[in-house]
PDB file of C-alpha atoms in Angstrom:
ATOM      1  CA  MET A1049      14.502  14.370  22.711  1.00  0.00           C
ATOM      2  CA  THR A1050      12.015  12.051  20.974  1.00  0.00           C
ATOM      3  CA  LYS A1051       8.888  13.555  19.463  1.00  0.00           C
ATOM      4  CA  LEU A1052       5.921  11.383  18.486  1.00  0.00           C
ATOM      5  CA  ILE A1053       3.120  12.643  16.258  1.00  0.00           C
ATOM      6  CA  ILE A1054      -0.060  10.576  15.940  1.00  0.00           C
ATOM      7  CA  GLN A1055      -1.768  11.346  12.635  1.00  0.00           C
ATOM      8  CA  ILE A1056      -5.369  10.596  11.707  1.00  0.00           C
ATOM      9  CA  PRO A1057      -6.704  11.005   8.146  1.00  0.00           C
ATOM     10  CA  CYS A1058     -10.359  12.097   8.376  1.00  0.00           C
ATOM     11  CA  TYR A1059     -13.323  12.460   6.059  1.00  0.00           C
ATOM     12  CA  ASN A1060     -16.638  13.375   7.722  1.00  0.00           C
ATOM     13  CA  GLU A1061     -15.671  11.850  11.070  1.00  0.00           C
ATOM     14  CA  GLU A1062     -17.448  14.149  13.539  1.00  0.00           C
ATOM     15  CA  ASN A1063     -19.265  11.206  15.131  1.00  0.00           C
ATOM     16  CA  THR A1064     -16.195   9.040  15.750  1.00  0.00           C
ATOM     17  CA  LEU A1065     -13.202  11.364  15.907  1.00  0.00           C
ATOM     18  CA  GLY A1066     -13.864  12.467  19.490  1.00  0.00           C
ATOM     19  CA  VAL A1067     -13.920   8.833  20.681  1.00  0.00           C
ATOM     20  CA  THR A1068     -10.693   8.096  18.821  1.00  0.00           C
ATOM     21  CA  LEU A1069      -8.871  11.141  20.186  1.00  0.00           C
ATOM     22  CA  ALA A1070     -10.041  10.493  23.751  1.00  0.00           C
ATOM     23  CA  ALA A1071      -8.245   7.142  23.689  1.00  0.00           C
ATOM     24  CA  LEU A1072      -4.926   8.485  22.377  1.00  0.00           C
ATOM     25  CA  PRO A1073      -2.036   8.851  24.847  1.00  0.00           C
ATOM     26  CA  ARG A1074      -0.373  12.098  25.861  1.00  0.00           C
ATOM     27  CA  GLN A1075       2.560  10.429  27.608  1.00  0.00           C
ATOM     28  CA  LEU A1076       4.486   7.275  26.778  1.00  0.00           C
ATOM     29  CA  PRO A1077       7.718   5.669  28.059  1.00  0.00           C
ATOM     30  CA  GLY A1078      10.665   6.544  25.843  1.00  0.00           C
ATOM     31  CA  VAL A1079       8.856   9.509  24.271  1.00  0.00           C
ATOM     32  CA  ASP A1080       9.473  13.064  25.447  1.00  0.00           C
ATOM     33  CA  HIS A1081       6.712  14.834  23.573  1.00  0.00           C
ATOM     34  CA  ILE A1082       3.462  13.693  21.906  1.00  0.00           C
ATOM     35  CA  GLU A1083       1.359  15.722  19.500  1.00  0.00           C
ATOM     36  CA  TRP A1084      -1.751  14.898  17.471  1.00  0.00           C
ATOM     37  CA  LEU A1085      -2.320  15.700  13.811  1.00  0.00           C
ATOM     38  CA  VAL A1086      -5.601  15.474  11.905  1.00  0.00           C
ATOM     39  CA  VAL A1087      -5.787  15.552   8.102  1.00  0.00           C
ATOM     40  CA  ASP A1088      -9.190  16.848   7.036  1.00  0.00           C
ATOM     41  CA  ASP A1089      -9.770  15.313   3.601  1.00  0.00           C
ATOM     42  CA  GLY A1090     -12.412  17.791   2.456  1.00  0.00           C
ATOM     43  CA  SER A1091     -14.927  16.983   5.203  1.00  0.00           C
ATOM     44  CA  GLN A1092     -18.364  18.599   5.015  1.00  0.00           C
ATOM     45  CA  ASP A1093     -19.285  18.133   8.666  1.00  0.00           C
ATOM     46  CA  ARG A1094     -17.810  19.282  12.010  1.00  0.00           C
ATOM     47  CA  THR A1095     -14.668  17.164  11.823  1.00  0.00           C
ATOM     48  CA  VAL A1096     -12.347  20.174  12.124  1.00  0.00           C
ATOM     49  CA  GLU A1097     -14.349  21.682  14.989  1.00  0.00           C
ATOM     50  CA  VAL A1098     -14.245  18.385  16.896  1.00  0.00           C
ATOM     51  CA  ALA A1099     -10.473  18.195  16.383  1.00  0.00           C
ATOM     52  CA  LYS A1100     -10.020  21.708  17.752  1.00  0.00           C
ATOM     53  CA  GLU A1101     -12.266  21.004  20.747  1.00  0.00           C
ATOM     54  CA  CYS A1102     -10.197  17.927  21.593  1.00  0.00           C
ATOM     55  CA  GLY A1103      -6.924  19.855  21.571  1.00  0.00           C
ATOM     56  CA  VAL A1104      -5.373  18.626  18.324  1.00  0.00           C
ATOM     57  CA  GLU A1105      -2.147  20.577  17.741  1.00  0.00           C
ATOM     58  CA  HIS A1106      -1.954  20.227  13.961  1.00  0.00           C
ATOM     59  CA  ILE A1107      -4.898  20.322  11.550  1.00  0.00           C
ATOM     60  CA  ILE A1108      -4.203  19.954   7.834  1.00  0.00           C
ATOM     61  CA  ARG A1109      -7.125  20.849   5.580  1.00  0.00           C
ATOM     62  CA  LEU A1110      -7.368  19.591   1.987  1.00  0.00           C
ATOM     63  CA  SER A1111      -9.588  21.737  -0.230  1.00  0.00           C
ATOM     64  CA  CYS A1112     -11.593  18.739  -1.489  1.00  0.00           C
ATOM     65  CA  ASN A1113     -11.848  15.019  -0.889  1.00  0.00           C
ATOM     66  CA  GLN A1114      -8.705  13.478  -2.421  1.00  0.00           C
ATOM     67  CA  GLY A1115      -8.848   9.996  -0.957  1.00  0.00           C
ATOM     68  CA  LEU A1116      -7.146   8.103   1.846  1.00  0.00           C
ATOM     69  CA  ALA A1117      -3.770   7.765   0.122  1.00  0.00           C
ATOM     70  CA  LYS A1118      -3.406  11.510  -0.503  1.00  0.00           C
ATOM     71  CA  ALA A1119      -4.537  12.321   3.036  1.00  0.00           C
ATOM     72  CA  PHE A1120      -2.017   9.848   4.452  1.00  0.00           C
ATOM     73  CA  MET A1121       0.864  11.387   2.487  1.00  0.00           C
ATOM     74  CA  ALA A1122      -0.230  14.910   3.451  1.00  0.00           C
ATOM     75  CA  GLY A1123      -0.096  13.804   7.082  1.00  0.00           C
ATOM     76  CA  LEU A1124       3.401  12.355   6.724  1.00  0.00           C
ATOM     77  CA  GLU A1125       4.700  15.547   5.141  1.00  0.00           C
ATOM     78  CA  ALA A1126       3.115  17.741   7.808  1.00  0.00           C
ATOM     79  CA  SER A1127       4.447  15.500  10.587  1.00  0.00           C
ATOM     80  CA  LEU A1128       7.967  15.714   9.164  1.00  0.00           C
ATOM     81  CA  LYS A1129       7.723  19.499   8.961  1.00  0.00           C
ATOM     82  CA  ALA A1130       6.563  19.532  12.589  1.00  0.00           C
ATOM     83  CA  GLY A1131       9.744  17.699  13.602  1.00  0.00           C
ATOM     84  CA  ALA A1132       8.377  14.231  14.313  1.00  0.00           C
ATOM     85  CA  ASP A1133      10.930  11.534  15.116  1.00  0.00           C
ATOM     86  CA  ILE A1134       8.227   8.839  15.059  1.00  0.00           C
ATOM     87  CA  ILE A1135       4.877   8.995  13.253  1.00  0.00           C
ATOM     88  CA  VAL A1136       1.960   6.745  14.167  1.00  0.00           C
ATOM     89  CA  ASN A1137      -0.935   6.479  11.724  1.00  0.00           C
ATOM     90  CA  THR A1138      -4.339   5.346  12.947  1.00  0.00           C
ATOM     91  CA  ASP A1139      -7.932   5.491  11.688  1.00  0.00           C
ATOM     92  CA  ALA A1140     -10.574   7.987  12.789  1.00  0.00           C
ATOM     93  CA  ASP A1141     -13.200   5.276  13.327  1.00  0.00           C
ATOM     94  CA  ASN A1142     -11.418   4.008  16.477  1.00  0.00           C
ATOM     95  CA  GLN A1143     -10.892   0.619  14.834  1.00  0.00           C
ATOM     96  CA  TYR A1144      -7.489   0.146  16.451  1.00  0.00           C
ATOM     97  CA  CYS A1145      -6.802  -0.057  20.160  1.00  0.00           C
ATOM     98  CA  ALA A1146      -4.781   3.020  21.156  1.00  0.00           C
ATOM     99  CA  GLU A1147      -3.404   1.167  24.186  1.00  0.00           C
ATOM    100  CA  ASP A1148      -1.244  -0.825  21.756  1.00  0.00           C
ATOM    101  CA  ILE A1149       0.699   2.251  20.559  1.00  0.00           C
ATOM    102  CA  PRO A1150       3.582   1.549  23.012  1.00  0.00           C
ATOM    103  CA  GLN A1151       3.999  -1.930  21.472  1.00  0.00           C
ATOM    104  CA  LEU A1152       3.760  -0.405  17.999  1.00  0.00           C
ATOM    105  CA  ILE A1153       6.596   2.096  18.484  1.00  0.00           C
ATOM    106  CA  ARG A1154       8.847  -0.073  20.670  1.00  0.00           C
ATOM    107  CA  PRO A1155      10.807  -1.661  17.748  1.00  0.00           C
ATOM    108  CA  ILE A1156      11.562   1.845  16.439  1.00  0.00           C
ATOM    109  CA  LEU A1157      12.663   3.136  19.826  1.00  0.00           C
ATOM    110  CA  LEU A1158      14.950   0.115  20.203  1.00  0.00           C
ATOM    111  CA  GLY A1159      16.393   0.636  16.723  1.00  0.00           C
ATOM    112  CA  GLN A1160      15.111  -2.738  15.523  1.00  0.00           C
ATOM    113  CA  ALA A1161      12.842  -1.446  12.748  1.00  0.00           C
ATOM    114  CA  GLU A1162      11.991   1.652  10.727  1.00  0.00           C
ATOM    115  CA  ILE A1163       8.393   0.675   9.985  1.00  0.00           C
ATOM    116  CA  VAL A1164       6.070  -1.315  12.246  1.00  0.00           C
ATOM    117  CA  VAL A1165       2.679  -2.614  11.099  1.00  0.00           C
ATOM    118  CA  GLY A1166      -0.014  -3.599  13.573  1.00  0.00           C
ATOM    119  CA  ALA A1167      -1.321  -7.089  12.786  1.00  0.00           C
ATOM    120  CA  ARG A1168      -5.001  -7.495  13.584  1.00  0.00           C
ATOM    121  CA  PRO A1169      -6.523 -10.872  14.534  1.00  0.00           C
ATOM    122  CA  ILE A1170      -8.308 -11.092  11.171  1.00  0.00           C
ATOM    123  CA  THR A1171      -9.905 -14.489  11.735  1.00  0.00           C
ATOM    124  CA  GLU A1172     -11.385 -13.317  15.052  1.00  0.00           C
ATOM    125  CA  ILE A1173     -12.969 -10.078  13.767  1.00  0.00           C
ATOM    126  CA  LYS A1174     -16.671 -10.891  13.637  1.00  0.00           C
ATOM    127  CA  HIS A1175     -17.825  -8.023  11.394  1.00  0.00           C
ATOM    128  CA  PHE A1176     -15.406  -9.045   8.613  1.00  0.00           C
ATOM    129  CA  SER A1177     -17.194 -11.152   5.995  1.00  0.00           C
ATOM    130  CA  PRO A1178     -15.549 -14.365   4.706  1.00  0.00           C
ATOM    131  CA  ALA A1179     -14.863 -12.616   1.390  1.00  0.00           C
ATOM    132  CA  LYS A1180     -13.135  -9.704   3.104  1.00  0.00           C
ATOM    133  CA  LYS A1181     -11.062 -12.032   5.287  1.00  0.00           C
ATOM    134  CA  PHE A1182      -9.992 -13.938   2.168  1.00  0.00           C
ATOM    135  CA  LEU A1183      -9.020 -10.729   0.358  1.00  0.00           C
ATOM    136  CA  GLN A1184      -7.080  -9.506   3.392  1.00  0.00           C
ATOM    137  CA  LYS A1185      -5.055 -12.725   3.357  1.00  0.00           C
ATOM    138  CA  LEU A1186      -4.650 -12.650  -0.423  1.00  0.00           C
ATOM    139  CA  GLY A1187      -3.457  -9.050  -0.379  1.00  0.00           C
ATOM    140  CA  SER A1188      -0.981  -9.800   2.408  1.00  0.00           C
ATOM    141  CA  TRP A1189       0.349 -12.827   0.504  1.00  0.00           C
ATOM    142  CA  VAL A1190       0.849 -10.803  -2.686  1.00  0.00           C
ATOM    143  CA  VAL A1191       2.620  -8.057  -0.746  1.00  0.00           C
ATOM    144  CA  ARG A1192       4.930 -10.583   0.907  1.00  0.00           C
ATOM    145  CA  LEU A1193       5.731 -12.002  -2.513  1.00  0.00           C
ATOM    146  CA  ALA A1194       6.398  -8.614  -4.110  1.00  0.00           C
ATOM    147  CA  SER A1195       8.271  -7.033  -1.204  1.00  0.00           C
ATOM    148  CA  ASN A1196      10.252  -9.935   0.301  1.00  0.00           C
ATOM    149  CA  THR A1197       8.851  -9.000   3.702  1.00  0.00           C
ATOM    150  CA  ASN A1198       6.880 -11.022   6.220  1.00  0.00           C
ATOM    151  CA  ILE A1199       3.934  -8.804   7.178  1.00  0.00           C
ATOM    152  CA  PRO A1200       0.850 -10.904   8.040  1.00  0.00           C
ATOM    153  CA  ASP A1201      -1.671  -8.033   7.849  1.00  0.00           C
ATOM    154  CA  ALA A1202      -0.607  -5.788   4.971  1.00  0.00           C
ATOM    155  CA  PRO A1203      -3.936  -3.852   4.707  1.00  0.00           C
ATOM    156  CA  SER A1204      -3.667  -2.676   8.336  1.00  0.00           C
ATOM    157  CA  GLY A1205      -3.560   1.108   8.641  1.00  0.00           C
ATOM    158  CA  PHE A1206      -2.281   1.038  12.228  1.00  0.00           C
ATOM    159  CA  ARG A1207       1.440   1.529  11.780  1.00  0.00           C
ATOM    160  CA  ALA A1208       4.467   3.488  12.950  1.00  0.00           C
ATOM    161  CA  PHE A1209       7.261   5.090  10.936  1.00  0.00           C
ATOM    162  CA  SER A1210      10.654   6.440  11.860  1.00  0.00           C
ATOM    163  CA  ARG A1211      11.541   9.882  10.517  1.00  0.00           C
ATOM    164  CA  GLU A1212      13.971   8.399   8.001  1.00  0.00           C
ATOM    165  CA  ALA A1213      11.404   5.879   6.739  1.00  0.00           C
ATOM    166  CA  ALA A1214       8.700   8.528   6.328  1.00  0.00           C
ATOM    167  CA  MET A1215      11.001  10.627   4.146  1.00  0.00           C
ATOM    168  CA  GLN A1216      11.521   7.700   1.768  1.00  0.00           C
ATOM    169  CA  LEU A1217       7.886   6.835   1.120  1.00  0.00           C
ATOM    170  CA  ASN A1218       5.844   7.692  -1.964  1.00  0.00           C
ATOM    171  CA  VAL A1219       2.312   6.560  -2.775  1.00  0.00           C
ATOM    172  CA  PHE A1220       1.098   6.438  -6.379  1.00  0.00           C
ATOM    173  CA  ASN A1221      -2.095   4.487  -5.751  1.00  0.00           C
ATOM    174  CA  GLU A1222      -5.101   6.727  -5.108  1.00  0.00           C
ATOM    175  CA  TYR A1223      -7.235   4.072  -3.392  1.00  0.00           C
ATOM    176  CA  THR A1224      -5.078   3.162  -0.398  1.00  0.00           C
ATOM    177  CA  TYR A1225      -1.512   3.431   0.813  1.00  0.00           C
ATOM    178  CA  THR A1226      -1.259   0.254   2.875  1.00  0.00           C
ATOM    179  CA  LEU A1227       0.012  -2.305   0.363  1.00  0.00           C
ATOM    180  CA  GLU A1228       2.234   0.031  -1.604  1.00  0.00           C
ATOM    181  CA  THR A1229       4.176   1.416   1.360  1.00  0.00           C
ATOM    182  CA  ILE A1230       5.125  -2.075   2.525  1.00  0.00           C
ATOM    183  CA  ILE A1231       6.371  -3.025  -0.927  1.00  0.00           C
ATOM    184  CA  GLN A1232       8.398   0.187  -1.080  1.00  0.00           C
ATOM    185  CA  ALA A1233       9.948  -0.635   2.281  1.00  0.00           C
ATOM    186  CA  GLY A1234      10.993  -4.048   0.994  1.00  0.00           C
ATOM    187  CA  GLN A1235      12.322  -2.609  -2.272  1.00  0.00           C
ATOM    188  CA  LYS A1236      14.341   0.051  -0.447  1.00  0.00           C
ATOM    189  CA  GLY A1237      15.747  -2.377   2.114  1.00  0.00           C
ATOM    190  CA  MET A1238      14.117  -0.682   5.109  1.00  0.00           C
ATOM    191  CA  ALA A1239      13.757  -2.724   8.273  1.00  0.00           C
ATOM    192  CA  ILE A1240      10.051  -3.499   8.632  1.00  0.00           C
ATOM    193  CA  THR A1241       8.336  -5.683  11.188  1.00  0.00           C
ATOM    194  CA  SER A1242       4.912  -6.446  12.614  1.00  0.00           C
ATOM    195  CA  VAL A1243       3.418  -6.611  16.104  1.00  0.00           C
ATOM    196  CA  PRO A1244       0.029  -8.016  17.147  1.00  0.00           C
ATOM    197  CA  VAL A1245      -2.588  -5.385  17.980  1.00  0.00           C
ATOM    198  CA  ARG A1246      -6.179  -5.422  19.173  1.00  0.00           C
ATOM    199  CA  THR A1247      -9.250  -3.896  17.573  1.00  0.00           C
ATOM    200  CA  ASN A1248     -12.229  -2.095  19.062  1.00  0.00           C
ATOM    201  CA  GLY A1249     -15.929  -2.419  18.372  1.00  0.00           C
ATOM    202  CA  VAL A1250     -17.434  -1.066  15.151  1.00  0.00           C
ATOM    203  CA  LEU A1251     -18.499   2.604  15.248  1.00  0.00           C
ATOM    204  CA  ARG A1252     -19.295   2.933  11.554  1.00  0.00           C
ATOM    205  CA  SER A1253     -19.136   0.897   8.361  1.00  0.00           C
ATOM    206  CA  SER A1254     -15.939   0.822   6.329  1.00  0.00           C
ATOM    207  CA  ARG A1255     -15.425   3.641   3.828  1.00  0.00           C
ATOM    208  CA  LEU A1256     -13.137   1.546   1.632  1.00  0.00           C
ATOM    209  CA  VAL A1257     -15.532  -1.423   1.483  1.00  0.00           C
ATOM    210  CA  LYS A1258     -18.734   0.074   0.088  1.00  0.00           C
ATOM    211  CA  SER A1259     -19.696  -3.297  -1.404  1.00  0.00           C
ATOM    212  CA  ILE A1260     -17.954  -6.656  -1.677  1.00  0.00           C
ATOM    213  CA  PRO A1261     -17.879  -6.682  -5.531  1.00  0.00           C
ATOM    214  CA  SER A1262     -16.439  -3.151  -5.597  1.00  0.00           C
ATOM    215  CA  TYR A1263     -13.885  -4.032  -2.921  1.00  0.00           C
ATOM    216  CA  VAL A1264     -12.855  -7.163  -4.832  1.00  0.00           C
ATOM    217  CA  LEU A1265     -12.360  -5.273  -8.101  1.00  0.00           C
ATOM    218  CA  ARG A1266     -10.437  -2.431  -6.465  1.00  0.00           C
ATOM    219  CA  SER A1267      -8.250  -4.841  -4.493  1.00  0.00           C
ATOM    220  CA  LEU A1268      -7.454  -6.938  -7.555  1.00  0.00           C
ATOM    221  CA  PHE A1269      -6.637  -3.819  -9.576  1.00  0.00           C
ATOM    222  CA  THR A1270      -4.418  -2.521  -6.771  1.00  0.00           C
ATOM    223  CA  ILE A1271      -2.557  -5.834  -6.538  1.00  0.00           C
ATOM    224  CA  LEU A1272      -2.132  -5.957 -10.324  1.00  0.00           C
ATOM    225  CA  ARG A1273      -0.842  -2.392 -10.441  1.00  0.00           C
ATOM    226  CA  ILE A1274       1.590  -3.103  -7.610  1.00  0.00           C
ATOM    227  CA  PHE A1275       3.203  -5.885  -9.616  1.00  0.00           C
ATOM    228  CA  MET A1276       3.341  -3.722 -12.746  1.00  0.00           C
ATOM    229  CA  VAL A1277       5.035  -0.833 -10.934  1.00  0.00           C
ATOM    230  CA  TYR A1278       7.401  -2.660  -8.580  1.00  0.00           C
ATOM    231  CA  LYS A1279       8.039  -5.959 -10.384  1.00  0.00           C
ATOM    232  CA  PRO A1280       7.677  -4.947 -14.061  1.00  0.00           C
ATOM    233  CA  LEU A1281      10.160  -7.414 -15.530  1.00  0.00           C
ATOM    234  CA  ARG A1282       8.715 -10.381 -13.661  1.00  0.00           C
ATOM    235  CA  PHE A1283       5.161  -9.278 -14.461  1.00  0.00           C
ATOM    236  CA  PHE A1284       5.667  -8.876 -18.221  1.00  0.00           C
ATOM    237  CA  LEU A1285       7.841 -11.975 -18.502  1.00  0.00           C
ATOM    238  CA  PHE A1286       5.022 -14.002 -16.986  1.00  0.00           C
ATOM    239  CA  LEU A1287       2.396 -12.230 -19.071  1.00  0.00           C
ATOM    240  CA  GLY A1288       4.365 -12.720 -22.272  1.00  0.00           C
ATOM    241  CA  SER A1289       5.025 -16.364 -21.528  1.00  0.00           C
ATOM    242  CA  VAL A1290       1.318 -17.176 -21.882  1.00  0.00           C
ATOM    243  CA  PRO A1291       0.863 -16.252 -25.575  1.00  0.00           C
ATOM    244  CA  PHE A1292       4.420 -17.327 -26.390  1.00  0.00           C
ATOM    245  CA  SER A1293       3.835 -20.813 -24.963  1.00  0.00           C
ATOM    246  CA  MET A1294       0.518 -21.099 -26.793  1.00  0.00           C
ATOM    247  CA  GLY A1295       2.177 -20.011 -30.024  1.00  0.00           C
ATOM    248  CA  VAL A1296       5.041 -22.490 -29.662  1.00  0.00           C
ATOM    249  CA  THR A1297       2.552 -25.282 -28.940  1.00  0.00           C
ATOM    250  CA  LEU A1298       0.551 -24.449 -32.061  1.00  0.00           C
ATOM    251  CA  GLY A1299       3.773 -24.225 -34.065  1.00  0.00           C
ATOM    252  CA  ILE A1300       4.928 -27.665 -32.920  1.00  0.00           C
ATOM    253  CA  ARG A1301       1.490 -29.042 -33.736  1.00  0.00           C
ATOM    254  CA  TRP A1302       1.729 -27.565 -37.245  1.00  0.00           C
ATOM    255  CA  LEU A1303       5.207 -29.047 -37.766  1.00  0.00           C
ATOM    256  CA  ILE A1304       3.996 -32.480 -36.676  1.00  0.00           C
ATOM    257  CA  TYR A1305       1.178 -32.401 -39.213  1.00  0.00           C
ATOM    258  CA  PHE A1306       3.501 -30.961 -41.877  1.00  0.00           C
ATOM    259  CA  PHE A1307       6.154 -33.691 -41.569  1.00  0.00           C
ATOM    260  CA  ALA A1308       3.445 -36.330 -41.295  1.00  0.00           C
ATOM    261  CA  GLY A1309       2.463 -35.427 -44.850  1.00  0.00           C
ATOM    262  CA  THR A1310      -1.125 -34.347 -44.227  1.00  0.00           C
ATOM    263  CA  GLU A1311      -3.029 -32.980 -47.192  1.00  0.00           C
ATOM    264  CA  ARG A1312      -4.367 -29.952 -45.251  1.00  0.00           C
ATOM    265  CA  THR A1313      -2.031 -26.954 -45.151  1.00  0.00           C
ATOM    266  CA  ARG A1314      -3.399 -25.658 -41.800  1.00  0.00           C
ATOM    267  CA  ILE A1315      -2.221 -22.146 -42.674  1.00  0.00           C
ATOM    268  CA  PRO A1316      -4.601 -20.443 -40.158  1.00  0.00           C
ATOM    269  CA  SER A1317      -2.941 -22.380 -37.300  1.00  0.00           C
ATOM    270  CA  LEU A1318       0.490 -21.277 -38.523  1.00  0.00           C
ATOM    271  CA  ILE A1319      -0.630 -17.634 -38.712  1.00  0.00           C
ATOM    272  CA  LEU A1320      -2.141 -17.788 -35.231  1.00  0.00           C
ATOM    273  CA  ALA A1321       1.041 -19.370 -33.851  1.00  0.00           C
ATOM    274  CA  SER A1322       3.135 -16.591 -35.390  1.00  0.00           C
ATOM    275  CA  ILE A1323       0.865 -13.895 -33.920  1.00  0.00           C
ATOM    276  CA  LEU A1324       0.975 -15.442 -30.424  1.00  0.00           C
ATOM    277  CA  ILE A1325       4.769 -15.804 -30.496  1.00  0.00           C
ATOM    278  CA  LEU A1326       5.119 -12.197 -31.658  1.00  0.00           C
ATOM    279  CA  MET A1327       2.799 -11.034 -28.848  1.00  0.00           C
ATOM    280  CA  GLY A1328       4.947 -12.873 -26.312  1.00  0.00           C
ATOM    281  CA  PHE A1329       8.141 -11.245 -27.590  1.00  0.00           C
ATOM    282  CA  GLN A1330       6.529  -7.803 -27.553  1.00  0.00           C
ATOM    283  CA  LEU A1331       5.419  -8.231 -23.939  1.00  0.00           C
ATOM    284  CA  TRP A1332       8.927  -9.352 -22.963  1.00  0.00           C
ATOM    285  CA  ILE A1333      10.429  -6.284 -24.649  1.00  0.00           C
ATOM    286  CA  LEU A1334       7.856  -4.123 -22.860  1.00  0.00           C
ATOM    287  CA  GLY A1335       9.014  -5.718 -19.598  1.00  0.00           C
ATOM    288  CA  LEU A1336      12.632  -4.776 -20.319  1.00  0.00           C
ATOM    289  CA  VAL A1337      11.605  -1.180 -21.048  1.00  0.00           C
ATOM    290  CA  ALA A1338       9.505  -1.055 -17.873  1.00  0.00           C
ATOM    291  CA  ASP A1339      12.442  -2.420 -15.877  1.00  0.00           C
ATOM    292  CA  LEU A1340      14.671   0.366 -17.199  1.00  0.00           C
ATOM    293  CA  LEU A1341      12.018   2.916 -16.227  1.00  0.00           C
ATOM    294  CA  ALA A1342      11.874   1.368 -12.755  1.00  0.00           C
ATOM    295  CA  ALA A1343      15.635   1.857 -12.419  1.00  0.00           C
ATOM    296  CA  ASN A1344      15.189   5.489 -13.434  1.00  0.00           C
ATOM    297  CA  ARG A1345      12.425   5.879 -10.833  1.00  0.00           C
ATOM    298  CA  LYS A1346      14.811   4.660  -8.130  1.00  0.00           C
ATOM    299  CA  LEU A1347      17.322   7.331  -9.104  1.00  0.00           C
ATOM    300  CA  MET A1348      14.607   9.997  -8.956  1.00  0.00           C
ATOM    301  CA  GLU A1349      13.517   8.762  -5.528  1.00  0.00           C
ATOM    302  CA  GLU A1350      17.103   9.034  -4.289  1.00  0.00           C
ATOM    303  CA  ILE A1351      17.221  12.657  -5.438  1.00  0.00           C
ATOM    304  CA  GLN A1352      13.858  13.290  -3.794  1.00  0.00           C
ATOM    305  CA  LEU A1353      15.111  11.797  -0.515  1.00  0.00           C
ATOM    306  CA  ARG A1354      18.116  14.113  -0.475  1.00  0.00           C
ATOM    307  CA  LEU A1355      15.864  17.113  -1.043  1.00  0.00           C
ATOM    308  CA  ARG A1356      13.513  15.996   1.720  1.00  0.00           C
ATOM    309  CA  ARG A1357      16.403  15.603   4.146  1.00  0.00           C
ATOM    310  CA  LYS A1358      17.315  19.235   3.476  1.00  0.00           C
ATOM    311  CA  ASP A1359      13.718  20.477   3.734  1.00  0.00           C
ATOM    312  CA  PHE A1360      12.817  18.468   6.845  1.00  0.00           C
ATOM    313  CA  ARG A1361      16.067  18.549   8.746  1.00  0.00           C
ATOM    314  CA  GLY A1362      15.614  19.311  12.386  1.00  0.00           C
TER     315      GLY A1362
END
């Protein structure tokens, strides 16, 4: 018996939640039972009342606004406790076309994937600015590089998870979960794929993109942090190579002048070269330490997975 739970993280969504829920399916081929779950992320409006009026079976209430990533993880945990075999995550602003949910869960039902990400037609979305389209592509490229996956629309929040995949996920980033969960899937060797999905008209402005400069800074910080957490050795080796290379270049320059018999000692250049080389070595050592910590994190995640399997067995 296959149980599907459709979860929706919400923060002050009384104006759009009813439209989103009205489009969600109650029956689907290959699924025996469908339930809805709403995560109220500290809303101050009638979001919870709207969810109840629309017949939502599970309502999770966070005491205060904790952000999209925390709400997403709270939804996954609640869905697992409720016995979900497949979990679909969608947005409360009705951005994604609910009619595409059958295509989204099909690879999981067929046993072809554990995570499926809905790929939006980014270039065709009119309300996306050129800067946002560029950042969407940049973020997806970085995620592909860090995760060894081939997901064309990494920032998409329209995605499906198998029960086993949901138990393995952790989100450390407080801004969004989208990029990090894909990288985790690649790191853990989970089968992840993508299917094309459609989008609906705009009901409200984006909560994540309050302004282009803010979105750019947050996205760049998120991408940088992803590399530091999941590719620490590669990140610090690259970072350390910059001052090390500069130091070696200055050192070679000093040696050339020294053996050429110049009258100037050029001691400041030699000191600067030594400092830069030392900085490079320190960053490389930091990368080795970070890599060891990453290995320890993997062991802790394995222990966590075993505990979750016991807690959420059903």
